[in-house]
Coordinates of C-alpha atoms in Angstrom, one line a residue:
Chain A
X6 CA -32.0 11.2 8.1
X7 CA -29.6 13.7 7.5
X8 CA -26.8 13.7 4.6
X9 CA -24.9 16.6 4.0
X10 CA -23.5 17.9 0.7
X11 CA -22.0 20.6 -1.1
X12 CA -22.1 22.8 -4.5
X13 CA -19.4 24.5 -5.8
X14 CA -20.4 26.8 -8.5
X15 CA -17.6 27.1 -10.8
X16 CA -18.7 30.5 -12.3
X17 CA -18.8 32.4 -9.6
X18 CA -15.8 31.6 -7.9
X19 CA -13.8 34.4 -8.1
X20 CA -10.2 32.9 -6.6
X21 CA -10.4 35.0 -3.3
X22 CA -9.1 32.3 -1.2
X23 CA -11.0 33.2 1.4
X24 CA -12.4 29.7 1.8
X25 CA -8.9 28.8 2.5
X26 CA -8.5 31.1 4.8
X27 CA -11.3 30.6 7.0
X28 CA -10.7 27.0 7.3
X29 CA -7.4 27.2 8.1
X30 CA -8.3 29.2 10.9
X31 CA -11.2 27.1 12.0
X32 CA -9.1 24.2 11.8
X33 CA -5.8 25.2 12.1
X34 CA -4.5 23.5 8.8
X35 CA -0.1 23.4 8.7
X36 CA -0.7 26.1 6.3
X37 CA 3.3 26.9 6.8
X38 CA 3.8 24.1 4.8
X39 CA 1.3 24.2 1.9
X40 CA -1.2 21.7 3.6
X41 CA -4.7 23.0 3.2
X42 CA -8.3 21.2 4.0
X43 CA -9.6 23.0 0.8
X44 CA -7.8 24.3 -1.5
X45 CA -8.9 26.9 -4.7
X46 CA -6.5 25.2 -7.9
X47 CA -5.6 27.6 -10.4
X48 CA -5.6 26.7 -14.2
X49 CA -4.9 28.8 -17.3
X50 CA -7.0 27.0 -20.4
X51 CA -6.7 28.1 -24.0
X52 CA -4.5 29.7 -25.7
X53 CA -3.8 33.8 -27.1
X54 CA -6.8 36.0 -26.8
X55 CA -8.8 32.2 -25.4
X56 CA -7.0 32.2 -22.9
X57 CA -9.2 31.9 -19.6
X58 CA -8.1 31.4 -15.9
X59 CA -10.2 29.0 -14.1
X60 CA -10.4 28.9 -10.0
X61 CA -11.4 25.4 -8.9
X62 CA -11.8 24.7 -5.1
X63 CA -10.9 21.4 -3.8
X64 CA -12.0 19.3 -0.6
X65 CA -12.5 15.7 0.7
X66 CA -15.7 14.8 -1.0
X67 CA -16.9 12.6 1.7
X68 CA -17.8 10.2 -0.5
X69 CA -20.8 7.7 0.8
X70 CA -18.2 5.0 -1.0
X71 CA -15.0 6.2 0.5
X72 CA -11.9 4.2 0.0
X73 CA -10.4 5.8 2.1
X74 CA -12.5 4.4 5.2
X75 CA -12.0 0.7 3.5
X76 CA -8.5 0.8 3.3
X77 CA -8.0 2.8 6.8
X78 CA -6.2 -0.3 8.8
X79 CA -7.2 0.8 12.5
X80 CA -10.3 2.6 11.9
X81 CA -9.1 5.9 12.5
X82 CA -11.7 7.3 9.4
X83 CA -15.0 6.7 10.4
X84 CA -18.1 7.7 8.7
X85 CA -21.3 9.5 10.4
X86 CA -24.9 8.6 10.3
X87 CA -24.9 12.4 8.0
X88 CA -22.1 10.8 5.4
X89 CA -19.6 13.3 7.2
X90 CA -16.2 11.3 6.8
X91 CA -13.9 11.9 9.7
X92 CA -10.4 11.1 11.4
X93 CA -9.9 10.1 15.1
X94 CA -6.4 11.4 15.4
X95 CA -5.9 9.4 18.4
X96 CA -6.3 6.4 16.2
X97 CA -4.4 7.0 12.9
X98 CA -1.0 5.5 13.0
X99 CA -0.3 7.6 9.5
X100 CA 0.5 4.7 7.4
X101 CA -1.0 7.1 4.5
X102 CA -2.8 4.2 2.8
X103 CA -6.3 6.8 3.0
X104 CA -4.2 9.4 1.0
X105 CA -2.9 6.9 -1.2
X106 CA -6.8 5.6 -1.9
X107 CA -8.3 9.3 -2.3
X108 CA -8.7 9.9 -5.6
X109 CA -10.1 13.8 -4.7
X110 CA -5.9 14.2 -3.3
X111 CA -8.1 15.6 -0.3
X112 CA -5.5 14.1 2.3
X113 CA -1.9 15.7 3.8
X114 CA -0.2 14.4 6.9
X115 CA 0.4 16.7 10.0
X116 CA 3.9 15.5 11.7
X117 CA 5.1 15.7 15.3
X118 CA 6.9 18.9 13.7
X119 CA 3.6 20.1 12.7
X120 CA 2.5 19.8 16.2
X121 CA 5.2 21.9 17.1
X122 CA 4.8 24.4 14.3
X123 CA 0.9 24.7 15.0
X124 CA 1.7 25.7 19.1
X125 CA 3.8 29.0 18.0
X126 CA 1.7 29.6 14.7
X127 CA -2.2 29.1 16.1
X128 CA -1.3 29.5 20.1
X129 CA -3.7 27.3 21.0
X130 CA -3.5 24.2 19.1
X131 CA -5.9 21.5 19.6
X132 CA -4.6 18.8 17.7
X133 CA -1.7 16.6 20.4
X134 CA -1.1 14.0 18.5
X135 CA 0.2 13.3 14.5
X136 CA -2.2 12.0 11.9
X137 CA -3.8 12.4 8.3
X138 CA -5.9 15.1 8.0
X139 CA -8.2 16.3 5.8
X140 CA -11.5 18.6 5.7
X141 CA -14.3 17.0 8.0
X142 CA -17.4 19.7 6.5
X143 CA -16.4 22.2 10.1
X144 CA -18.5 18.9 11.4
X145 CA -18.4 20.6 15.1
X146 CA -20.2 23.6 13.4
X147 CA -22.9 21.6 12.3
X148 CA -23.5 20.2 14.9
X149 CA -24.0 23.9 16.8
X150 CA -26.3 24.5 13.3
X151 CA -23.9 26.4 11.8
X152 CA -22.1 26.3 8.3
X153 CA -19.2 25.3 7.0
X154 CA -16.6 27.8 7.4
X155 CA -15.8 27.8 3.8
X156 CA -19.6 28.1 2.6
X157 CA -20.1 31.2 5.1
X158 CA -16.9 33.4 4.3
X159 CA -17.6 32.5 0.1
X160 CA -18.0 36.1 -1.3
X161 CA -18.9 35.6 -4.4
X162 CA -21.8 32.4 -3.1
X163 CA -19.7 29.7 -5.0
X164 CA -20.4 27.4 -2.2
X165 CA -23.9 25.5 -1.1
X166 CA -24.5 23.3 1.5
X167 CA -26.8 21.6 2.0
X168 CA -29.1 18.6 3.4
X169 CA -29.8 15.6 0.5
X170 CA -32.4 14.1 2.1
X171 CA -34.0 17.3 2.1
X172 CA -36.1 17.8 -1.4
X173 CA -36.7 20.7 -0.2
X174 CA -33.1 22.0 0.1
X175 CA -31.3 24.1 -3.2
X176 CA -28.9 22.1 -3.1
X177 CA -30.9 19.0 -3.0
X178 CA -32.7 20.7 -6.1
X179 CA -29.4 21.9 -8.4
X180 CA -28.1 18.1 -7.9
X181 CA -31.3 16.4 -8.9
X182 CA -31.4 18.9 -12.1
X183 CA -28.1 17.4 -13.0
X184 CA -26.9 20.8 -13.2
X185 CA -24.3 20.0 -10.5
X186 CA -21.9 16.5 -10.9
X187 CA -19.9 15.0 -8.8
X188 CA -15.9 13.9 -9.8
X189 CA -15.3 10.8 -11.6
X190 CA -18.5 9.4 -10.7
X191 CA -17.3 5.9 -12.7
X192 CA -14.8 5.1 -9.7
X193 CA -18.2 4.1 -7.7
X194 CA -16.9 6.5 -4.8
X195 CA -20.1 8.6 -5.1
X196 CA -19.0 11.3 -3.7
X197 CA -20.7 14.8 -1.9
X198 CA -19.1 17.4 -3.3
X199 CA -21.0 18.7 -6.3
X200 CA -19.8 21.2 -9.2
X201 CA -21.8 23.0 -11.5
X202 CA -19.2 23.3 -14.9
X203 CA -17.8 26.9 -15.7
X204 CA -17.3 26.3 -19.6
X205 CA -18.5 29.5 -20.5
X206 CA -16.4 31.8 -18.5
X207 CA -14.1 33.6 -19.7
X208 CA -11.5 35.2 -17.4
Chain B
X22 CA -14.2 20.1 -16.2
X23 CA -12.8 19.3 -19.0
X24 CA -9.2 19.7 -18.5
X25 CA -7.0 16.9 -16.1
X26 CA -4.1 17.3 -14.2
X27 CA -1.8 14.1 -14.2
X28 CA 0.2 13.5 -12.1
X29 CA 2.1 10.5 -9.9
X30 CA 2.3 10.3 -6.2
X31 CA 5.4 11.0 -3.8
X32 CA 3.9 9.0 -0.5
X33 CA 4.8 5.7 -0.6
X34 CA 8.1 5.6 -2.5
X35 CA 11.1 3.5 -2.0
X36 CA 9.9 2.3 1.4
X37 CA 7.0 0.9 0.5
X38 CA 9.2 -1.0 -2.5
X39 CA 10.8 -2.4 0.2
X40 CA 8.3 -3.1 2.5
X41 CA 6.5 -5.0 -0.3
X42 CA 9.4 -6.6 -1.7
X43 CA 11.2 -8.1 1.2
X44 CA 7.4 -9.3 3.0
X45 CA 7.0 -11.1 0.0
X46 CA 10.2 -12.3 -0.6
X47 CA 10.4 -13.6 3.5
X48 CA 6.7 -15.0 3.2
X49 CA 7.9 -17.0 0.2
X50 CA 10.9 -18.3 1.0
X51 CA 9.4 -19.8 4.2
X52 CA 6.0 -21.0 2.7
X53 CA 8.7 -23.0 0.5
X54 CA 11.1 -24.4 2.5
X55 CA 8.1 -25.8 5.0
X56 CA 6.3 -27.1 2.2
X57 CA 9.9 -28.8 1.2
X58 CA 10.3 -30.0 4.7
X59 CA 6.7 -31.5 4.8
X60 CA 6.4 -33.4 1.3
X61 CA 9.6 -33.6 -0.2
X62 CA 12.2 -34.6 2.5
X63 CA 12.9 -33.5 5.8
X64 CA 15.6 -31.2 5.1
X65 CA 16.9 -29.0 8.8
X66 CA 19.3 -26.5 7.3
X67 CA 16.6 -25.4 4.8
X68 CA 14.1 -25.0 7.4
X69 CA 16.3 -22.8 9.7
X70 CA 17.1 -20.7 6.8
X71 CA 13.9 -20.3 5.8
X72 CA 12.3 -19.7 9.5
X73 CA 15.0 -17.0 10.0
X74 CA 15.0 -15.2 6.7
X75 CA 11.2 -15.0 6.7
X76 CA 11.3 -13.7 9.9
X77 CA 14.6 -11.3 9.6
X78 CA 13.1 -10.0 6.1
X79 CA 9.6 -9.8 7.4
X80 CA 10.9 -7.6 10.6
X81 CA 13.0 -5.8 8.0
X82 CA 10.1 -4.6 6.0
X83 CA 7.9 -4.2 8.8
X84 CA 10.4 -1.8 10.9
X85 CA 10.5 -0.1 7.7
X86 CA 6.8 0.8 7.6
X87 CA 6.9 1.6 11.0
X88 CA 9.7 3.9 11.0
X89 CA 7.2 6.0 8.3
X90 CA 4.3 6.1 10.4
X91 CA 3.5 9.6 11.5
X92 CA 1.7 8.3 15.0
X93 CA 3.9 5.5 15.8
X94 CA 1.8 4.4 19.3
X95 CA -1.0 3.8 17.4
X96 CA 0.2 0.7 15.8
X97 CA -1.3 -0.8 18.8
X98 CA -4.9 -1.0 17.2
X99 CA -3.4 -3.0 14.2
X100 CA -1.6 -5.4 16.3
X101 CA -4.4 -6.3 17.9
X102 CA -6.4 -9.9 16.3
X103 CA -9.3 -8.2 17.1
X104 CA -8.5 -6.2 13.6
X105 CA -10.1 -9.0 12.0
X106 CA -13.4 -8.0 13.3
X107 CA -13.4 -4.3 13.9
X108 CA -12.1 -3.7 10.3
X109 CA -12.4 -6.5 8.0
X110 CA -12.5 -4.5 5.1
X111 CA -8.3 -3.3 5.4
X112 CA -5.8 -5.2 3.5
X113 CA -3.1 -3.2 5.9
X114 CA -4.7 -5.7 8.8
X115 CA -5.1 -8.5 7.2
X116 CA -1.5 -8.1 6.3
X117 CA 0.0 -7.6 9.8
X118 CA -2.3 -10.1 11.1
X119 CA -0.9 -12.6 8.3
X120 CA 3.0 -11.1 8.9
X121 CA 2.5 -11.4 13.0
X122 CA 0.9 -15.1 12.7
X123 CA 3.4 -16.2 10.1
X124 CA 6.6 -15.0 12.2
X125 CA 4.9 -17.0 15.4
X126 CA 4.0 -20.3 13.8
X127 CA 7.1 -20.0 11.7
X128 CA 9.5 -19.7 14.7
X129 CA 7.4 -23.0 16.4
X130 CA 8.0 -24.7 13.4
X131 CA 11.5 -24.5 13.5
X132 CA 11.7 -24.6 17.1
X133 CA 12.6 -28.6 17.4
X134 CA 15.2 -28.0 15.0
X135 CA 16.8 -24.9 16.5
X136 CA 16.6 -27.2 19.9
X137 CA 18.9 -30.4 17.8
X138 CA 21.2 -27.7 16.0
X139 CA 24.9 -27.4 17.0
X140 CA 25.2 -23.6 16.7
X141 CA 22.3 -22.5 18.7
X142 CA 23.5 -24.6 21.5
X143 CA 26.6 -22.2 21.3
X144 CA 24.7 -19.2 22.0
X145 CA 24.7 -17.9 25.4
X146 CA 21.5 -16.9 25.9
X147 CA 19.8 -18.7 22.7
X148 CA 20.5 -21.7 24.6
X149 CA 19.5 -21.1 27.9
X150 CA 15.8 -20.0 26.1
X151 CA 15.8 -23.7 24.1
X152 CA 16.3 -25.2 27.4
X153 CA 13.0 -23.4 29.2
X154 CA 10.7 -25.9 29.9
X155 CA 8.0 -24.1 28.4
X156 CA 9.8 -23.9 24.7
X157 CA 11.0 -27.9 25.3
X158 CA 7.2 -28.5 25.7
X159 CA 6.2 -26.6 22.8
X160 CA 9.0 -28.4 21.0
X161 CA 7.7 -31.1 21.9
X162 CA 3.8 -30.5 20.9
X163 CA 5.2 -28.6 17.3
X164 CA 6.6 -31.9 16.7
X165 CA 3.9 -33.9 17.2
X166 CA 1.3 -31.6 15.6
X167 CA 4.1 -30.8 12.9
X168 CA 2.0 -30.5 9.5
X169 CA -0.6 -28.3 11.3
X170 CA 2.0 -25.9 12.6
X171 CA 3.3 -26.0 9.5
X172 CA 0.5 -25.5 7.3
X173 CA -0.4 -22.6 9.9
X174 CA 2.7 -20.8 8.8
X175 CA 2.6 -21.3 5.2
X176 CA -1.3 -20.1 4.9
X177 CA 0.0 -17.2 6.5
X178 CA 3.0 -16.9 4.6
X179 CA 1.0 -17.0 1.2
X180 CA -1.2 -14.8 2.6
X181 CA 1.2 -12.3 3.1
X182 CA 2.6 -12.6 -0.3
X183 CA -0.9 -12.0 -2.1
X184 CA -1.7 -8.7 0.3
X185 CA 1.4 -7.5 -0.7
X186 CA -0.4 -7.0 -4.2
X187 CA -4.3 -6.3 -2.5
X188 CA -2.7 -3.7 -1.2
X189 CA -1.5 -1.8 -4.1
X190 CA -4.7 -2.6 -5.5
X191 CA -7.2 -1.4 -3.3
X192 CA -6.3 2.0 -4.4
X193 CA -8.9 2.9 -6.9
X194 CA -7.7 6.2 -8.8
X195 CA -4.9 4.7 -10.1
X196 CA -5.2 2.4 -13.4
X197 CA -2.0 0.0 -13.1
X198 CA -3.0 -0.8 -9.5
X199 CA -6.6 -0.9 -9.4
X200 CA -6.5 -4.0 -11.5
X201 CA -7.2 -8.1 -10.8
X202 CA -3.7 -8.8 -12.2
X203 CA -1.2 -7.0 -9.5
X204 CA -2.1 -9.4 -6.1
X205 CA -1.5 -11.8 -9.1
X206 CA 1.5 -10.6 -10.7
X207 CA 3.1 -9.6 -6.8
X208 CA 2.2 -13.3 -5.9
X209 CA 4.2 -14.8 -9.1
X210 CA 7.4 -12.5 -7.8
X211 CA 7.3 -13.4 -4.6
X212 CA 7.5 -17.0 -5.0
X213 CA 9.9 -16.6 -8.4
X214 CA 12.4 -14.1 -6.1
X215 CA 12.0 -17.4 -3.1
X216 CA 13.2 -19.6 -5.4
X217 CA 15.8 -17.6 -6.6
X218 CA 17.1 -16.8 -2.8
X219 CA 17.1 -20.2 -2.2
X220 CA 19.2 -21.0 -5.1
X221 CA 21.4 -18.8 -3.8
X222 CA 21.3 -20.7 -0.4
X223 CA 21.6 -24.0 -2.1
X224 CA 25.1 -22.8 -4.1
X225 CA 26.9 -20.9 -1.8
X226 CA 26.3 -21.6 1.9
X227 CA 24.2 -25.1 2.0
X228 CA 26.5 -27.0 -0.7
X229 CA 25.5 -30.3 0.2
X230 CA 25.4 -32.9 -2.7
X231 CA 22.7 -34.4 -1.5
X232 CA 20.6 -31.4 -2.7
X233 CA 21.2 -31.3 -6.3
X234 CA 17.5 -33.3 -6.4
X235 CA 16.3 -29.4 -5.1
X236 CA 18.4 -27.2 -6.4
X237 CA 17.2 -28.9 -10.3
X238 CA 12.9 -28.7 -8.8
X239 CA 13.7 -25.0 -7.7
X240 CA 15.0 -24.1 -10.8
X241 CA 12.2 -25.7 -12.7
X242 CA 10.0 -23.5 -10.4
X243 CA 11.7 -20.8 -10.7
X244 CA 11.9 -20.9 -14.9
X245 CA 8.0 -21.7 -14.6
X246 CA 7.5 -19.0 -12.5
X247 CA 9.6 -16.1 -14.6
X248 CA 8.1 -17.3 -18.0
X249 CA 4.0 -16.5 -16.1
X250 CA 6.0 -13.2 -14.7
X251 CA 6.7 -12.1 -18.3
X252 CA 3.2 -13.4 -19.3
X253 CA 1.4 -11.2 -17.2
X254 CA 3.6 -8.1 -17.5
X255 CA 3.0 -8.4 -21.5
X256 CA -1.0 -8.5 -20.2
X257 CA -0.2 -5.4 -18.5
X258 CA 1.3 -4.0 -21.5
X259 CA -1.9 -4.1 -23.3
X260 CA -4.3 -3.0 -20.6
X261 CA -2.6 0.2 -20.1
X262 CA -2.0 1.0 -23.5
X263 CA -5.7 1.8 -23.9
X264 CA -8.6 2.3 -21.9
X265 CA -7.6 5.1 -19.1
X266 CA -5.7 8.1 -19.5
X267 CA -4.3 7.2 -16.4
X268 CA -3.4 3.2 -17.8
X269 CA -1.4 5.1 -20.7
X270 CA 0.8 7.5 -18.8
X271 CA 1.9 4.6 -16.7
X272 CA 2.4 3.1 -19.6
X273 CA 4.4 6.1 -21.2
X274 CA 6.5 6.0 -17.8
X275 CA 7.3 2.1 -17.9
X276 CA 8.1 0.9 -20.9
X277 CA 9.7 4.3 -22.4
X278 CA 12.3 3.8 -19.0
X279 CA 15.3 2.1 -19.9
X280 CA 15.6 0.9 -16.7
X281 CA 12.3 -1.0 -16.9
X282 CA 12.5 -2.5 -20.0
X283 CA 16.3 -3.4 -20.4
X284 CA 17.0 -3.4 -16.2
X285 CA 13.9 -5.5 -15.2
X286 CA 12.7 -6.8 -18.2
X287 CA 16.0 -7.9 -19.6
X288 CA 18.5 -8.4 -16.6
X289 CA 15.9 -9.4 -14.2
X290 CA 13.2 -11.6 -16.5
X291 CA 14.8 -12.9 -19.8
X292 CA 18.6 -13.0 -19.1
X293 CA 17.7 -15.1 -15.8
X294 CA 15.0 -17.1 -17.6
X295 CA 17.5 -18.3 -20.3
X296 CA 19.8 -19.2 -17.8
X297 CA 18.0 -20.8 -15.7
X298 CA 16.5 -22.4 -18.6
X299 CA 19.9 -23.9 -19.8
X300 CA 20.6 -25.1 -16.2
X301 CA 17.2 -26.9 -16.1
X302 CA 17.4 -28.3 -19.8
X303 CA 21.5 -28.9 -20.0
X304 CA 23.3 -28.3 -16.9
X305 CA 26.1 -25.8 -15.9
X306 CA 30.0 -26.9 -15.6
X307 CA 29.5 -24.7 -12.3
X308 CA 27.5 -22.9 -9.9
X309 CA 28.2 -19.3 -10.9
X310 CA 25.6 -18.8 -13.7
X311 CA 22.4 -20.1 -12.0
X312 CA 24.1 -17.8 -9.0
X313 CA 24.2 -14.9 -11.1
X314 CA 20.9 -15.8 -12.7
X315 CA 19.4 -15.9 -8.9
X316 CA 20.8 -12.4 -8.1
X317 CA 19.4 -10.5 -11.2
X318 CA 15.8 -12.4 -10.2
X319 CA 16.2 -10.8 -6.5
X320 CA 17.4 -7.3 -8.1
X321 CA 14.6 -7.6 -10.6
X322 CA 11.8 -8.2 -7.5
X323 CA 12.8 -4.8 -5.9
X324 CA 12.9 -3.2 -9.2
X325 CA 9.6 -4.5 -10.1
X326 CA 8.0 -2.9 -7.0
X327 CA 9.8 0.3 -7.3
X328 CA 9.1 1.6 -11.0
X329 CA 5.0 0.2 -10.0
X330 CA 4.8 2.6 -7.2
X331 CA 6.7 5.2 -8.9
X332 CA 4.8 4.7 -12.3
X333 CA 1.2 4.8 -11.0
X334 CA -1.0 7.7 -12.3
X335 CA -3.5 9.7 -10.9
X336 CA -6.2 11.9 -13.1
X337 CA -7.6 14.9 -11.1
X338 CA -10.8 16.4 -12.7
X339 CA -9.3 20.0 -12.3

């Protein structure tokens, strides 16, 4: 069995927004409206000559415990054999209730305007009908054996991913070390998505 | 990862208010006027008005939600009773399942008495449909069968009321929802805002004498009902104060909002409470004050569902 996951190193992301970038373009996010699948947040912590900027990128955590697949009424979000949590679009009547449950705020809504939008913005839009969205880990990569968009435009190699069930895999290795955590592990989503703490850096 | 970002949600905002408020408020008011009908007295006015304002409310709340979907053809999949099976797990189909069912069983139920009432057989094409064969048949079998039907309608009626809450709770980030006592709490309104619209029915447009035996027993309810309300909100008062960051901002945001604390707590809790209290203990010279103290309940149930979607935290790790 497969059962992806990723790291995000939290000193070496520089704030390039590149990941952004690339996924909006693989995925043609409504970027015209602020709506990203991941998304780098910007913080200033401390104070004076303390003071330290810190970049922290932000995506569905695919959590093998999502509420967001529990509380989806038509079973629009499904879940794959590899933990890879996605959205039919066909099937999503965007009642919202997923982006109401996600505690990771991993979820925007794409609108018949967005539809619209996307046509004159991408060209080619795939999407035809409205839904949530939200990042599906570039799922039809993987499954031509490639990488996440994100994880293969990440300059500075803040991104892993990797295969849990793999004890082989780095990524399999930093999260067994306990260097990397999930997000609020005590909500009993258990969650993907990995960070290794930057508490040292300053900016 | 040590710093948090509060911070509360702008997705479901008033809609969802309503949505919640007038499904539980429908479900209620026709869970109680069957039972009323079934073990208290038959009672046809009552009925009627509780058939069609469960059913005028429910499709109120419900077009509401659906005029916020983003993919309105897909509603199809929810509709469906098949829901039950394909995704047992989603409070958002037991619900519609529970609003659908209680809509159809409520309108049978009422059916035999819509067939014998004077201003239905006035309406054009109302009265043509009563006098189908196929609806004086089911008439005719709702009778006969009338405490089934009936109990079909209020299981689904109650049901509706409590998923009102299960909804708001199954959302786990958030410390005043994610909580035992909301489906609880939601459950308590509903019925206590039925109650109070009935009274309203009772005093101003079904003024029948013969009803002051009801009009005394909803009260009673009602003032039962308000004083568990106000029980469980001071409950919820001392969860959030401690044990989640996100419990004390919601906190913070309630009960430091005048409109909260003086507009639902005082206007739509105590001041109808005591009322209603003085009706059920002494009596009123007239009908205005448990009228007034049924209006501030109804105003209070809305306001109760707005500030808890409003005032619901979330704590992001970044």
């Amino acid at each position: 069995m497969t059962r992806y996951a990723m790291v995000i190193d939290l000193n070496t992301c520089v704030g390039c927004n590149a990941c952004m970038a690339a996924c909006a373009m693989e995925n043609q996010t409504p970027v015209w409206k602020g709506e990203w699948r991941t998304y780098v947040h910007e913080k200033e912590i401390g104070v004076a000559e303390q003071v330290r900027r810190r970049f922290f990128p932000r995506l569905c955590n695919h959590c093998s415990n999502p509420p967001c697949l529990t509380v989806c009424p038509t079973g629009a979000t499904y879940q794959r054999a590899d933990g890879i949590v996605l959205i039919d679009p066909e099937r999503c009547m965007g009642c919202r209730a997923c982006a109401m449950a996600c505690p990771y705020d991993a979820r925007y809504e794409v609108t018949y305007d967005d539809i619209k939008l996307g046509k004159e913005f991408y060209g080619d839009l795939q999407r035809t009908s409205p839904s949530m969205d939200k990042c599906s880990f570039c799922a039809h990569r993987l499954d031509k054996g490639m990488k996440p968009a994100c994880v293969e435009t990440c300059v500075g190699s803040a991104r892993q991913f990797g295969d849990l069930d793999d004890p082989s895999d780095p990524v399999t290795q930093l999260v067994a070390s306990g260097i990397a955590q999930p997000l609020m592990p005590h909500l009993g989503t258990r969650p993907n998505v990995y960070y290794i703490d930057d508490l040292k850096r300053k900016g | 990862m040590d710093t948090m970002t509060y911070t509360t949600q702008h997705i479901w905002t008033w809609w969802i208010a309503l949505y919640l408020f007038f499904g539980g408020l429908g479900a209620a008011t026709l869970t109680i006027t069957f039972l009323t009908d079934m073990y208290c007295r038959p009672h046809r006015k009552l009925v009627l008005w509780g058939a069609l304002s469960g059913v005028v409310l429910l499709a109120i709340s419900s077009a509401v939600l659906f005029g916020h979907l983003l993919h309105h053809t897909a509603v199809i999949y929810v509709l469906n009773p098949l829901v039950f099976i394909l995704k047992p797990d989603s409070w958002i189909a037991w619900g519609t399942q529970f609003i659908l069912w209680m809509m159809v069983w409520g309108m049978l139920y009422a059916l035999p008495y819509m067939r014998e009432t004077p201003l239905f057989q006035r309406l054009p094409l109302v009265r043509s449909v009563l006098q189908w064969p196929l609806v004086e048949w089911l008439s005719s079998c709702c009778m006969k069968r009338r405490r089934i039907v009936g109990w079909l309608a209020s299981i689904n009626g109650i049901g509706t009321a409590v998923y009102t809450g299960l909804l708001i709770q199954s959302f786990p980030a958030v410390a005043l929802w994610h909580n035992p006592g909301v489906p609880l709490l939601f459950t308590v309104s509903a019925f206590s805002t039925a109650f109070a619209y009935l009274l309203l029915l009772l005093n101003v447009f079904i003024t029948d004498e013969n009803d002051d035996d009801l009009r005394h027993r909803y009260e009673r309810f009602d003032v039962i009902l308000i004083a568990t309300e106000l029980v469980i909100l001071f409950s919820f008062f001392n969860y959030t104060l401690s044990g989640s960051e996100s419990g004390y901002r919601s906190a913070q945001l309630l009960w430091g909002d005048m409109g909260w604390l003086i507009g639902f707590i005082g206007f739509g809790l105590i001041v109808p409470f005591l009322l209603e209290l003085r009706g059920v203990t002494k009596g009123w010279g007239s009908r205005f004050p448990t009228v007034a103290a049924a209006v501030l309940v109804l105003i209070g149930g809305y306001m109760l569902r707005h500030y808890f979607m409003y005032a619901g935290v979330y704590a992001y790790p970044w």
